[in-house]
mmCIF file of C-alpha atoms and ligand atoms in Angstrom:
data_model
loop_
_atom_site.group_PDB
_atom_site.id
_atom_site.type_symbol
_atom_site.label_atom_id
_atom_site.label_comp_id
_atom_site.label_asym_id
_atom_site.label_seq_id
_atom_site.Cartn_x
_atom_site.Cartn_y
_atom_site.Cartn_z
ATOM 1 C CA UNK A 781 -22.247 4.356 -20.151
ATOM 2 C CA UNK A 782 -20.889 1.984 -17.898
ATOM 3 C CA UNK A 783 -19.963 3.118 -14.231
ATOM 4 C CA UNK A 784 -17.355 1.778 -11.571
ATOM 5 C CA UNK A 785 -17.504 -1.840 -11.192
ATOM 6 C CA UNK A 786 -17.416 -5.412 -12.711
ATOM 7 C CA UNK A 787 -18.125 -4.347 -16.136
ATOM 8 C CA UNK A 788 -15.513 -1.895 -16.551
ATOM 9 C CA UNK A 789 -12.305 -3.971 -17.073
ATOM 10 C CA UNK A 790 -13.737 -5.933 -19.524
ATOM 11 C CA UNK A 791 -15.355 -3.000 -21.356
ATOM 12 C CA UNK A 792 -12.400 -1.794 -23.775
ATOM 13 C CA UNK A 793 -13.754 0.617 -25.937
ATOM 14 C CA UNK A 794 -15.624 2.515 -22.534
ATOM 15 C CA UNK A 795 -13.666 5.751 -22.416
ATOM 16 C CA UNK A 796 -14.338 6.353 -26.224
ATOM 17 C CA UNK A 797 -16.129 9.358 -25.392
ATOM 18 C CA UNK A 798 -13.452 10.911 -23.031
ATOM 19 C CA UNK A 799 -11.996 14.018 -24.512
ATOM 20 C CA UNK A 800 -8.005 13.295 -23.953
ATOM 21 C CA UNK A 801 -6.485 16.987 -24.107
ATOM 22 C CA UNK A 802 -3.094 16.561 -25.818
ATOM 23 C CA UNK A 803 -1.489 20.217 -24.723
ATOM 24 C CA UNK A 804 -3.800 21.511 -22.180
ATOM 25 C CA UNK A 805 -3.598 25.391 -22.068
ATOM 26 C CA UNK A 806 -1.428 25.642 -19.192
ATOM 27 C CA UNK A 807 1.057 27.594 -19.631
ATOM 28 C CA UNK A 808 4.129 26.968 -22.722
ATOM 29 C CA UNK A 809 5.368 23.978 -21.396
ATOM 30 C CA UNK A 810 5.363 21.187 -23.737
ATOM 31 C CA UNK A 811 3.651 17.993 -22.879
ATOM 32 C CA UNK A 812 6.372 16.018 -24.554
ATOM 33 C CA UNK A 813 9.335 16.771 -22.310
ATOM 34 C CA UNK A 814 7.557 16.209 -19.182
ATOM 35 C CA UNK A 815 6.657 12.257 -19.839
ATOM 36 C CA UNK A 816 3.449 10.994 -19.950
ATOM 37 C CA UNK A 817 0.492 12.704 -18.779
ATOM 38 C CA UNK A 818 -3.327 11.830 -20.008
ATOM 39 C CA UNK A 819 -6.348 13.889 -19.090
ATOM 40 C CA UNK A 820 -9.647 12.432 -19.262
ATOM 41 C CA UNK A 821 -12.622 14.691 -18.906
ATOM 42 C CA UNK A 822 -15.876 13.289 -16.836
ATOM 43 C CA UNK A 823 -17.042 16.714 -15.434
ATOM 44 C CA UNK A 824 -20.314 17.439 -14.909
ATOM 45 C CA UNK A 825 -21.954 19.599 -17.190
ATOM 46 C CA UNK A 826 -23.559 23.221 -16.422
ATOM 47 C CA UNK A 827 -26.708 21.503 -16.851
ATOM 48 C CA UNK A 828 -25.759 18.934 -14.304
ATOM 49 C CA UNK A 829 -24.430 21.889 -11.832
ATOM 50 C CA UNK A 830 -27.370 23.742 -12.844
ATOM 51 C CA UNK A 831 -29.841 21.348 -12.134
ATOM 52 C CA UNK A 832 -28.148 20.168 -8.885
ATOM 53 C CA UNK A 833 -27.760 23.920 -7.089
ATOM 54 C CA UNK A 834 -31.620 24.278 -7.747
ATOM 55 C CA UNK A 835 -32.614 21.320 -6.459
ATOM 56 C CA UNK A 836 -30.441 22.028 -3.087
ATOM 57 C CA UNK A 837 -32.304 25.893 -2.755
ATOM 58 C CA UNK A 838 -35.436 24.413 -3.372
ATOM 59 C CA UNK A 839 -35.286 22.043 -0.488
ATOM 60 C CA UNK A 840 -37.129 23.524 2.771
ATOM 61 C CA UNK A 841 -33.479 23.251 4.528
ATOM 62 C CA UNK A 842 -31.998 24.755 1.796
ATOM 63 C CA UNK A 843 -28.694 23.072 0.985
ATOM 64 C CA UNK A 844 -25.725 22.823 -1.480
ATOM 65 C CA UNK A 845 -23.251 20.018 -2.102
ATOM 66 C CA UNK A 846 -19.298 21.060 -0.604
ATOM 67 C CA UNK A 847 -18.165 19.523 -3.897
ATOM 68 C CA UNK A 848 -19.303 23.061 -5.434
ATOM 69 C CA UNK A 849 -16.688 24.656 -3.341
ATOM 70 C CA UNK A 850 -13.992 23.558 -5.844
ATOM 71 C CA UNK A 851 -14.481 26.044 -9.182
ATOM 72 C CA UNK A 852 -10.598 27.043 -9.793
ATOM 73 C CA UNK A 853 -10.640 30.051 -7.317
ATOM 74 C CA UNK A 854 -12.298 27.508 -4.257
ATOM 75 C CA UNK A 855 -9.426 25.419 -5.148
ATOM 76 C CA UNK A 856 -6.883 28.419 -4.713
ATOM 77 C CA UNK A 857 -8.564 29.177 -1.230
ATOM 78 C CA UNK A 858 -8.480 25.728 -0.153
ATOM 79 C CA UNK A 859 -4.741 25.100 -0.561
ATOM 80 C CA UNK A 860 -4.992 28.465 1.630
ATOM 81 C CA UNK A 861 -6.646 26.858 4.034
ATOM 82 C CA UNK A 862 -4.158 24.666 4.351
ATOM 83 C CA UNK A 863 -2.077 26.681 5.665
ATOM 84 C CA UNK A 864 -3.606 27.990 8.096
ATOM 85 C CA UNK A 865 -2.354 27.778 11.799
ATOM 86 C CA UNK A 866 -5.759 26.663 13.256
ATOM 87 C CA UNK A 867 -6.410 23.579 10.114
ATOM 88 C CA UNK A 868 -4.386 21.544 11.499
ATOM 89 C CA UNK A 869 -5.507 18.178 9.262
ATOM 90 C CA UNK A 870 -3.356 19.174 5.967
ATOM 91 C CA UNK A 871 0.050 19.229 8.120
ATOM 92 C CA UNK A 872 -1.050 16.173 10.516
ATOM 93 C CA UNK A 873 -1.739 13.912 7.925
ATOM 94 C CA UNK A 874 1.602 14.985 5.842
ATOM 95 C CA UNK A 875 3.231 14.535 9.370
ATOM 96 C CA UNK A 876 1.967 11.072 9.770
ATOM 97 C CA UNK A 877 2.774 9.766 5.298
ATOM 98 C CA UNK A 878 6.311 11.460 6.070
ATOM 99 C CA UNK A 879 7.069 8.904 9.273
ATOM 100 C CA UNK A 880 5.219 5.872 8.181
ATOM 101 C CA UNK A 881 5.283 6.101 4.302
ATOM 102 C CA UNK A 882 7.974 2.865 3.822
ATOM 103 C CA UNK A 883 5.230 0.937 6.065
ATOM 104 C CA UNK A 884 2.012 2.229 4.081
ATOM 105 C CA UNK A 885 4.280 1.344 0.656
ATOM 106 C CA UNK A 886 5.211 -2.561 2.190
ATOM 107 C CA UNK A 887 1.396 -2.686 2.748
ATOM 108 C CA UNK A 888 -0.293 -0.985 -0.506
ATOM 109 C CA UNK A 889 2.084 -2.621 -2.644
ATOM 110 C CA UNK A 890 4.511 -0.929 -5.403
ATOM 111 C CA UNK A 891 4.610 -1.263 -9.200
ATOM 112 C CA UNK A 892 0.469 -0.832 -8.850
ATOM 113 C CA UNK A 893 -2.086 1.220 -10.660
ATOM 114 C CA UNK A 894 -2.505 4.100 -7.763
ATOM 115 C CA UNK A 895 -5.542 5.792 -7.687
ATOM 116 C CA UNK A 896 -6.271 9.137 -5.915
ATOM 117 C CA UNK A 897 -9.640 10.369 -5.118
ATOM 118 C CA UNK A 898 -9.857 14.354 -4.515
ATOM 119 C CA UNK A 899 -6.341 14.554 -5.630
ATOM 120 C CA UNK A 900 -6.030 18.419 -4.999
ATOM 121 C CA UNK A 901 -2.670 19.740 -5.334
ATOM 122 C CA UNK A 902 -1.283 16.244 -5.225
ATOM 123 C CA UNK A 903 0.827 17.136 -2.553
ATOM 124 C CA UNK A 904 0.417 14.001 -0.303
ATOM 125 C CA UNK A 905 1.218 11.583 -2.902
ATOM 126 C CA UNK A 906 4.642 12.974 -3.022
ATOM 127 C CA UNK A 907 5.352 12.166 0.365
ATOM 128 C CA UNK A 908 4.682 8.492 -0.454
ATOM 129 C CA UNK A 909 5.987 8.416 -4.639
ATOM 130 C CA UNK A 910 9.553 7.283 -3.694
ATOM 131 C CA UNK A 911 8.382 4.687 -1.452
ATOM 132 C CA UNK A 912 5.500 3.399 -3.557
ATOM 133 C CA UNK A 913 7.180 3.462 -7.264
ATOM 134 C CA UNK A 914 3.622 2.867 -8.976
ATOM 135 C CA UNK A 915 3.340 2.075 -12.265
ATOM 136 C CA UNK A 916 0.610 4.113 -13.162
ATOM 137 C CA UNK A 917 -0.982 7.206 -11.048
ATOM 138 C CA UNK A 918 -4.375 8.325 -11.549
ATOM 139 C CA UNK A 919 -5.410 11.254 -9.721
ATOM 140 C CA UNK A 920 -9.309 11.900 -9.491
ATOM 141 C CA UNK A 921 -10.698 16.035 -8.776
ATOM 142 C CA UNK A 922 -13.500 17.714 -9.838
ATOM 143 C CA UNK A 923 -11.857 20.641 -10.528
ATOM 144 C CA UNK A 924 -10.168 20.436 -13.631
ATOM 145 C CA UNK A 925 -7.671 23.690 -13.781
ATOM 146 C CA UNK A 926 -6.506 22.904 -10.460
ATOM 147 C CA UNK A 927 -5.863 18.979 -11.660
ATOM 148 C CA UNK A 928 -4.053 19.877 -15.335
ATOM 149 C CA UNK A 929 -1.754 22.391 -13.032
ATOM 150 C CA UNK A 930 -1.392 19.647 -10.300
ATOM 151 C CA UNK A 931 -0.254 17.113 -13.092
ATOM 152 C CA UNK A 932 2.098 19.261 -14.983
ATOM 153 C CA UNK A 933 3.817 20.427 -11.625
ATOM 154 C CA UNK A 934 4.014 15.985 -10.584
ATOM 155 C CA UNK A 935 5.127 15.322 -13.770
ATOM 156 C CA UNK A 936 8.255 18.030 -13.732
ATOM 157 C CA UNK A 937 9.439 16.544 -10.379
ATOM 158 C CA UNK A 938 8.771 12.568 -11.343
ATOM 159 C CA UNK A 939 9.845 12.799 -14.850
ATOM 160 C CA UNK A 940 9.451 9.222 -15.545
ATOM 161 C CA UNK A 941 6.251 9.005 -13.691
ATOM 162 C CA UNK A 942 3.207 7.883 -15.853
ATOM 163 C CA UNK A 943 0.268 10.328 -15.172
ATOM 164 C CA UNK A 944 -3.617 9.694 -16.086
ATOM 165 C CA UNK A 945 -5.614 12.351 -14.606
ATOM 166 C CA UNK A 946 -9.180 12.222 -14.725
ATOM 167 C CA UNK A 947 -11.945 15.006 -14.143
ATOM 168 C CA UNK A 948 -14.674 13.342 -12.456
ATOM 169 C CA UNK A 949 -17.086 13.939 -9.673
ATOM 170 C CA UNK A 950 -16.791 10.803 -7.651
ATOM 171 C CA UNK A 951 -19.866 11.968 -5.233
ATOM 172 C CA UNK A 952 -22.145 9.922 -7.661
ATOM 173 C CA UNK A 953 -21.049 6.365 -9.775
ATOM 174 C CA UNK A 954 -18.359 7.408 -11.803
ATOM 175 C CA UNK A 955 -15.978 6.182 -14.629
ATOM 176 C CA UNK A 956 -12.032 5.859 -14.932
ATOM 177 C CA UNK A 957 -9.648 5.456 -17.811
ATOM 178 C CA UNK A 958 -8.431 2.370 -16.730
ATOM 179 C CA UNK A 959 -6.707 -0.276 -18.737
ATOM 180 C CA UNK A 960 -8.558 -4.188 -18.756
ATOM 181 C CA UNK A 961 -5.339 -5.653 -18.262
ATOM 182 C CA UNK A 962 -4.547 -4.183 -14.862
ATOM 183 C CA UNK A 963 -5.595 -6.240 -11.989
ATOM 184 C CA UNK A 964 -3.441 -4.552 -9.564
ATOM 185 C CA UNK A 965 -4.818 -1.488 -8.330
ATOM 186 C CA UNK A 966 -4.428 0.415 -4.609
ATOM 187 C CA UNK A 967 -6.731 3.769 -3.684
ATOM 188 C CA UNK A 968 -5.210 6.767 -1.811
ATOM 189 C CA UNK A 969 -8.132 8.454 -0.408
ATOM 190 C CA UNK A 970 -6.643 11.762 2.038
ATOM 191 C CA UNK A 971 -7.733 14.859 3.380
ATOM 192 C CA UNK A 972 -10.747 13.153 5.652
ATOM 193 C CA UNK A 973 -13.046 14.117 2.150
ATOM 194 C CA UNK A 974 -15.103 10.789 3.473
ATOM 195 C CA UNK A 975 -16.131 13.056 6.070
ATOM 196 C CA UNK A 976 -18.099 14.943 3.302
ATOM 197 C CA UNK A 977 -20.477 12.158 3.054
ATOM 198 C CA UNK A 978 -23.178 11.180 5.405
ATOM 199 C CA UNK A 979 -22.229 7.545 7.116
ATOM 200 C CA UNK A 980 -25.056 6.294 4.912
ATOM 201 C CA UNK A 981 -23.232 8.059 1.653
ATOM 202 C CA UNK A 982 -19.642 7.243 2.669
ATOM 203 C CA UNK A 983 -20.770 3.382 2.793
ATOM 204 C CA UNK A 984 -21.843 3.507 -1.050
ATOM 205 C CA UNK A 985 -18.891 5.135 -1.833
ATOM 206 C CA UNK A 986 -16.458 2.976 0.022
ATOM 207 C CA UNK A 987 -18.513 -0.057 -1.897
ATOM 208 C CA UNK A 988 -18.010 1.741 -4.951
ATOM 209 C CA UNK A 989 -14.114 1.736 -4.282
ATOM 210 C CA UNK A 990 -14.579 -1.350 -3.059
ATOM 211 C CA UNK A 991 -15.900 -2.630 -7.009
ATOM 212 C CA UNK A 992 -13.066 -0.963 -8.244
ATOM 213 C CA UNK A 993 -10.459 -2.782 -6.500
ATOM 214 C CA UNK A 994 -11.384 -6.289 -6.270
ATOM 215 C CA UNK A 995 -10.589 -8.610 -3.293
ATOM 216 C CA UNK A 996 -7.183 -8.014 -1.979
ATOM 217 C CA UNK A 997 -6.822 -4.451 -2.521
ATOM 218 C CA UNK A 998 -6.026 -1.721 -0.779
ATOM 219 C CA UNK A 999 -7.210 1.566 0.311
ATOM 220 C CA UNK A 1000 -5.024 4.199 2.303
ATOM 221 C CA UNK A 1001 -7.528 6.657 3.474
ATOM 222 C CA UNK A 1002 -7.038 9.912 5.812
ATOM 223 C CA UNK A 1003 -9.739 10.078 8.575
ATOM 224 C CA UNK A 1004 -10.151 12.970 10.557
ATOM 225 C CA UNK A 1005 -11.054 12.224 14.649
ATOM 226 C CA UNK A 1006 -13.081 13.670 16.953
ATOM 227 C CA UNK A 1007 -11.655 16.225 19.369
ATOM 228 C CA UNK A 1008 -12.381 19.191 21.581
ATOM 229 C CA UNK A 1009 -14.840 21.024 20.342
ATOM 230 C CA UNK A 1010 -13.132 24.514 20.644
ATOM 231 C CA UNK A 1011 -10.149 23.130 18.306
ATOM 232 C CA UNK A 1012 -12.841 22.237 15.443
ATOM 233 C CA UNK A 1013 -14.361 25.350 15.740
ATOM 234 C CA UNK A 1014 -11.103 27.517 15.156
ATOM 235 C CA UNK A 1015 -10.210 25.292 12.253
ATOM 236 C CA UNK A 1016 -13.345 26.070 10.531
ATOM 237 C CA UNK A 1017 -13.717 29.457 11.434
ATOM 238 C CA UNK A 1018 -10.169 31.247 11.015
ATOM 239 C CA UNK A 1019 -9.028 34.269 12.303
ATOM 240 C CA UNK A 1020 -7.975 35.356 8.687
ATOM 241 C CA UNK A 1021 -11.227 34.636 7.430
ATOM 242 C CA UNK A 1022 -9.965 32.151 4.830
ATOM 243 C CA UNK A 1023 -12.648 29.702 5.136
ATOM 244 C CA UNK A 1024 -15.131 32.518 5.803
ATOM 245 C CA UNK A 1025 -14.044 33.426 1.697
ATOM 246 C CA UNK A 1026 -14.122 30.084 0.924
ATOM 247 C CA UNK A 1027 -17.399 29.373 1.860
ATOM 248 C CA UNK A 1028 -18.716 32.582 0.795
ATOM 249 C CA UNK A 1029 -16.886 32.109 -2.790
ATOM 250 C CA UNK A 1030 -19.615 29.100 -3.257
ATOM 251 C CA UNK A 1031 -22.066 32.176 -3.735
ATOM 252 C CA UNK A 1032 -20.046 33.857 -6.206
ATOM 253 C CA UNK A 1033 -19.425 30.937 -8.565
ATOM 254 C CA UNK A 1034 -23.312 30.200 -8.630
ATOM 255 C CA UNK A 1035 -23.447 34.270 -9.777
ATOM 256 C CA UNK A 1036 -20.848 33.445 -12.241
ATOM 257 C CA UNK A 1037 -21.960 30.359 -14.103
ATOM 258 C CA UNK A 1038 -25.919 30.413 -13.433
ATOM 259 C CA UNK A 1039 -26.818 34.078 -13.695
ATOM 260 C CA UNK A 1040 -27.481 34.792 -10.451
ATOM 261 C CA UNK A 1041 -27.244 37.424 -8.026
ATOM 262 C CA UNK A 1042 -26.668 36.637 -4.884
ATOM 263 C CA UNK A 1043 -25.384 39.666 -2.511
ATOM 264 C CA UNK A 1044 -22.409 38.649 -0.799
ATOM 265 C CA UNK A 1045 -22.148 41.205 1.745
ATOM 266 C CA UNK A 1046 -26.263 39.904 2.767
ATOM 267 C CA UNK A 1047 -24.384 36.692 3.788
ATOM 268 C CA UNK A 1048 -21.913 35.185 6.481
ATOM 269 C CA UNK A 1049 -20.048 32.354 7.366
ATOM 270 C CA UNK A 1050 -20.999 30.105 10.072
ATOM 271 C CA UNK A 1051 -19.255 26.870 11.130
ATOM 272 C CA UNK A 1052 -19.685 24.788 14.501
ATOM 273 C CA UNK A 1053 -19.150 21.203 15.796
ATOM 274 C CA UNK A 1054 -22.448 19.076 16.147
ATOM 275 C CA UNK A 1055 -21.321 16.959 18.756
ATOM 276 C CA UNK A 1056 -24.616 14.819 18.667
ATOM 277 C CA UNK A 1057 -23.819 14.098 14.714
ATOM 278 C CA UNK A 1058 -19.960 14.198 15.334
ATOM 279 C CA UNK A 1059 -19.496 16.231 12.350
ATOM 280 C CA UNK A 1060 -18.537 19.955 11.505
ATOM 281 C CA UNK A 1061 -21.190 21.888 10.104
ATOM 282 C CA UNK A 1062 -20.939 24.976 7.716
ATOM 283 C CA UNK A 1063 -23.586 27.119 6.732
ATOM 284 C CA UNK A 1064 -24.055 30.156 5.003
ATOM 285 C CA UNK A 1065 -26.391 32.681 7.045
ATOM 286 C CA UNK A 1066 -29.031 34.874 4.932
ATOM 287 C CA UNK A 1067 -28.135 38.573 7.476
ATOM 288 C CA UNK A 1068 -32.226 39.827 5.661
ATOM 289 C CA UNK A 1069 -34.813 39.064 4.566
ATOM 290 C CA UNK A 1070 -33.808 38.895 0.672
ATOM 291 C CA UNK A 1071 -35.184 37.211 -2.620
ATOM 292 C CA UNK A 1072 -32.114 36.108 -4.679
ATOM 293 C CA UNK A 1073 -32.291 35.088 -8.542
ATOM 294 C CA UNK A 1074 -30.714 31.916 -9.511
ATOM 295 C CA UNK A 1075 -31.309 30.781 -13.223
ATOM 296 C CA UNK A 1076 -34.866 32.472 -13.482
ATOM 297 C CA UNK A 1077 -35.770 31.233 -10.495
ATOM 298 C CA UNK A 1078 -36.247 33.048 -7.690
ATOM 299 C CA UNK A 1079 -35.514 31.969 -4.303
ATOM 300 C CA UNK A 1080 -36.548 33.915 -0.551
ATOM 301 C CA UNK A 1081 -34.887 33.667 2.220
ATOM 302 C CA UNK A 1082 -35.911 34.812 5.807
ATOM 303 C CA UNK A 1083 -33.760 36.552 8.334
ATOM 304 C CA UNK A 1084 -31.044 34.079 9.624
ATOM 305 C CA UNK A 1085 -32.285 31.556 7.535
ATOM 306 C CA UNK A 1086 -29.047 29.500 6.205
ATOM 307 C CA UNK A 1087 -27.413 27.157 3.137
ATOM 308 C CA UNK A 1088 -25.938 23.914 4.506
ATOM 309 C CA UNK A 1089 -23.174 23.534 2.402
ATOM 310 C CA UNK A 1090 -20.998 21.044 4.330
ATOM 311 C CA UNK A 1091 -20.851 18.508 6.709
ATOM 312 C CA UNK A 1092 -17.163 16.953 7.944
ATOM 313 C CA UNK A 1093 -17.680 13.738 10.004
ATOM 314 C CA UNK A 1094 -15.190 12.934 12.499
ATOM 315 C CA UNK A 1095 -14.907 9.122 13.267
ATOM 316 C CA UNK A 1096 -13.046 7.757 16.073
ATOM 317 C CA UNK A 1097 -11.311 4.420 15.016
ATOM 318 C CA UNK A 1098 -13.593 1.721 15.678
ATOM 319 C CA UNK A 1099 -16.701 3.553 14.204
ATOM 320 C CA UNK A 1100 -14.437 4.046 11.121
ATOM 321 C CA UNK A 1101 -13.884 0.634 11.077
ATOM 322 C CA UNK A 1102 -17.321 -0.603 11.523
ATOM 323 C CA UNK A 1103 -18.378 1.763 8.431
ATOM 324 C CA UNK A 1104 -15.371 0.350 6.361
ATOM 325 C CA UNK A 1105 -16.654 -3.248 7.125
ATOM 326 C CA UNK A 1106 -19.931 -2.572 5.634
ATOM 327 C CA UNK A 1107 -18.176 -2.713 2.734
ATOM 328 C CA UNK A 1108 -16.135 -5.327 2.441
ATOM 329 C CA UNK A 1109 -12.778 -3.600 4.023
ATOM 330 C CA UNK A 1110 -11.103 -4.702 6.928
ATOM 331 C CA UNK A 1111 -8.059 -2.847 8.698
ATOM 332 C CA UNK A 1112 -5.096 -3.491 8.100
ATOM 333 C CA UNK A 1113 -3.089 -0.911 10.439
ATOM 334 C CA UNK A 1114 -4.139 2.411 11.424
ATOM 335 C CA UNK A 1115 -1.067 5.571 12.183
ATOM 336 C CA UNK A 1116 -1.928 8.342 13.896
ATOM 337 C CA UNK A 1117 -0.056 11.408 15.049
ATOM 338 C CA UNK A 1118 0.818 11.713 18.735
ATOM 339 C CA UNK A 1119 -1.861 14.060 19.915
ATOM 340 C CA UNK A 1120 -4.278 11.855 18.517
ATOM 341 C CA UNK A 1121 -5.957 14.655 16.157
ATOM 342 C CA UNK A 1122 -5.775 12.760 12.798
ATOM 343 C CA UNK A 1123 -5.765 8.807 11.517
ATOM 344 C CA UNK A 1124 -4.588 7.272 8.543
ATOM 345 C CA UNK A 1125 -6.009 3.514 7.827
ATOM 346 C CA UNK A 1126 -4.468 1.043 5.754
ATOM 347 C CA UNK A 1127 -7.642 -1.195 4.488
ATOM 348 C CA UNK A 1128 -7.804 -4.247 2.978
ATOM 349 C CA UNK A 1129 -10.612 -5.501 0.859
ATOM 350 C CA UNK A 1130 -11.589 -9.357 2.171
ATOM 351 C CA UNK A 1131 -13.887 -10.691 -0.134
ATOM 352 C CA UNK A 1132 -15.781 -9.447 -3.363
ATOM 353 C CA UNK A 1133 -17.987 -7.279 -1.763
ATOM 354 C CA UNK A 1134 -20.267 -6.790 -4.881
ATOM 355 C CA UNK A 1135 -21.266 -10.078 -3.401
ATOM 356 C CA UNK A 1136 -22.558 -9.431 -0.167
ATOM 357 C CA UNK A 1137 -23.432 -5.851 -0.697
ATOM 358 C CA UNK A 1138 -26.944 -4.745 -1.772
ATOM 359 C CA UNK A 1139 -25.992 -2.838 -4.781
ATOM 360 C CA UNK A 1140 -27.206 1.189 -4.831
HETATM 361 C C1 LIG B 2367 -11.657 18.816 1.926
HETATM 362 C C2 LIG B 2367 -13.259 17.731 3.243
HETATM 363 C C3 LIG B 2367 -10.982 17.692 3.851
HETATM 364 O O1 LIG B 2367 -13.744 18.907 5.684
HETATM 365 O O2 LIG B 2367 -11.877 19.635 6.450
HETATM 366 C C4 LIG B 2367 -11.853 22.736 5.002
HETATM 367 C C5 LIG B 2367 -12.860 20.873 3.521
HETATM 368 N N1 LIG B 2367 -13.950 22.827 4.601
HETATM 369 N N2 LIG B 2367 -12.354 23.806 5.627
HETATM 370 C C6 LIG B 2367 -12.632 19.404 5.516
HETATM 371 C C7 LIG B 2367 -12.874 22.110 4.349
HETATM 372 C C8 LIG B 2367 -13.615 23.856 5.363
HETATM 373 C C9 LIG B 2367 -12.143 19.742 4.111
HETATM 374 N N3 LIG B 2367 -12.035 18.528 3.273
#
């Protein structure tokens, strides 16, 4: 298997093994009329999921990874969150593609193979399709119900869009259907999901990007900025309780697809702002002491004791830019909305940083 990097354009038989689903089960609508959309599978396995949740419980600070979150039901109560009035980064960012989207275009370049990492509900990329016109776009989730759906719905308003979507957990090295004889490629990276990853994390995936796109390309990438700390708070903890279930719903996939039976109701919510690590913190909070089952293993938990199960960084614009450097990106222009809650940067990749980066 041959990950993300120098190998892979030159590799044309690598995505043998990728299962390409010609009608996914989606609904009646025929793949034919809607042009051209390719899956590619990459998921992790249940073994792999299986394998990583007890490694995170068995950890003294017990944690799990927020990529977890997004089983087809975490994905329906994200786009909830969304919506909410206290998240304010979905409609920010939008705000800031809808104003500056010709400029972001005349920078990333059209006619390009656009990739998406954590493509969601692919609802960003349409503020910027018309402007872009790419050739090809790739859009990279874990969570593959919520990606098929995502592509069909693309694909009915861009009818002459071509679509390869690709299942893939891009937390770790990772593989993409791409062809060897494109050379001109641009990343789309929203949503501040590099705030998922610790600075150290977020460097080796930046590098890994980096690989991917070869000197000269570009990455548009949503970063979320530090702010009062009473805003954060609110937009991880919502009056509705939306993240609250979101969060929580983490518990009741592991039930579902390990065998395990955690108690819901002997759990809450917690979120805060960690002002020292500049980064949003969620936990889930054990309310007893409780023993929990999780794929014949059994796992205690003291009164109070908590799950990490996400971290959000928030990077004001030079520290982004420092941890872009690292590998090999330089800024090109950064937009941000006028209270100053949300960045988008425009990067561009200098030199081959394979070169000058030790490689992970
Ligand atoms: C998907 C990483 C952008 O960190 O704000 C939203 C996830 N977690 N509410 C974020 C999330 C709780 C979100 N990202």
């Amino acid at each position: 298997m041959t990950y993300l990097g120098a190998l892979q354009r030159s590799e044309p038989t690598l995505f043998s093994d990728a299962t390409t689903d010609p009608e996914p089960a989606i609904g009646r609508r025929s793949l034919r009329a809607l042009g051209s959309i390719r899956f590619f599978d990459y998921r992790p396995t249940p073994a792999d999921v299986r394998a990583e949740v007890l490694e995170g419980l068995r950890r003294p600070a017990k944690r799990l990874s927020p990529k977890l979150f997004y089983d087809q039901r975490g994905s329906q109560l994200f786009d909830a969150i969304t919506e909410l009035p206290e998240y304010y980064p979905t409609r920010t960012e939008i705000g800031i593609l809808r104003e500056y989207g010709s400029e972001m275009a005349d920078l990333l370049g059209r006619d390009n193979v656009l990739i998406e990492l954590g493509s969601g509900s692919s609802l960003k990329i349409q503020t910027l399709l018309a402007a872009l016109q790419p050739s090809v776009y790739m859009p990279v989730d874990i969570s593959k119900e919520h990606l098929l759906e995502s592509a069909h719905a693309l694909a009915e308003r861009f009818p002459s869009l071509s679509i390869r979507a690709a299942c893939a957990d891009y937390s770790a090295p990772f593989r993409l259907p791409l062809e060897p004889d494109w050379t001109d490629l641009a990343a789309f990276f929203p949503g501040s999901s590099i705030g998922n990853f610790d600075p150290a994390d977020a460097r080796l995936l930046l590098g890994r990007v980096a690989d991917l796109l070869g000197t000269g390309g570009r990455l548009l990438i949503g970063v979320d900025l530090p702010k009062d700390p009473a805003i954060l708070d609110a937009a991880y903890d919502d009056a509705q309780g939306v993240t609250a279930a979101f969060n929580l719903n983490l518990l009741a996939r592991i039930n579902r697809e390990l065998d395990a039976d955690f108690d819901l109701a002997a759990f809450c919510h917690r979120a805060f702002f960690n002002t020292e690590l500049s980064r949003v913190e969620m936990h889930l909070v054990s309310l007893v002491e409780q023993q929990v089952e999780v794929a014949g293993e059994s796992f205690g938990f003291r009164v109070g004791e908590t799950i990490h199960t996400e971290n959000s960084y928030k990077y004001g614009i030079d520290t982004f830019h420092r941890l872009a450097g690292d590998a090999g990106f330089v800024a090109e222009k950064v937009w941000t909305d006028r209270q100053g809650l949300f960045s988008v940067h425009c990067l561009r990749l200098v030199a081959d940083a394979s070169a000058q980066r030790p490689r992970a």
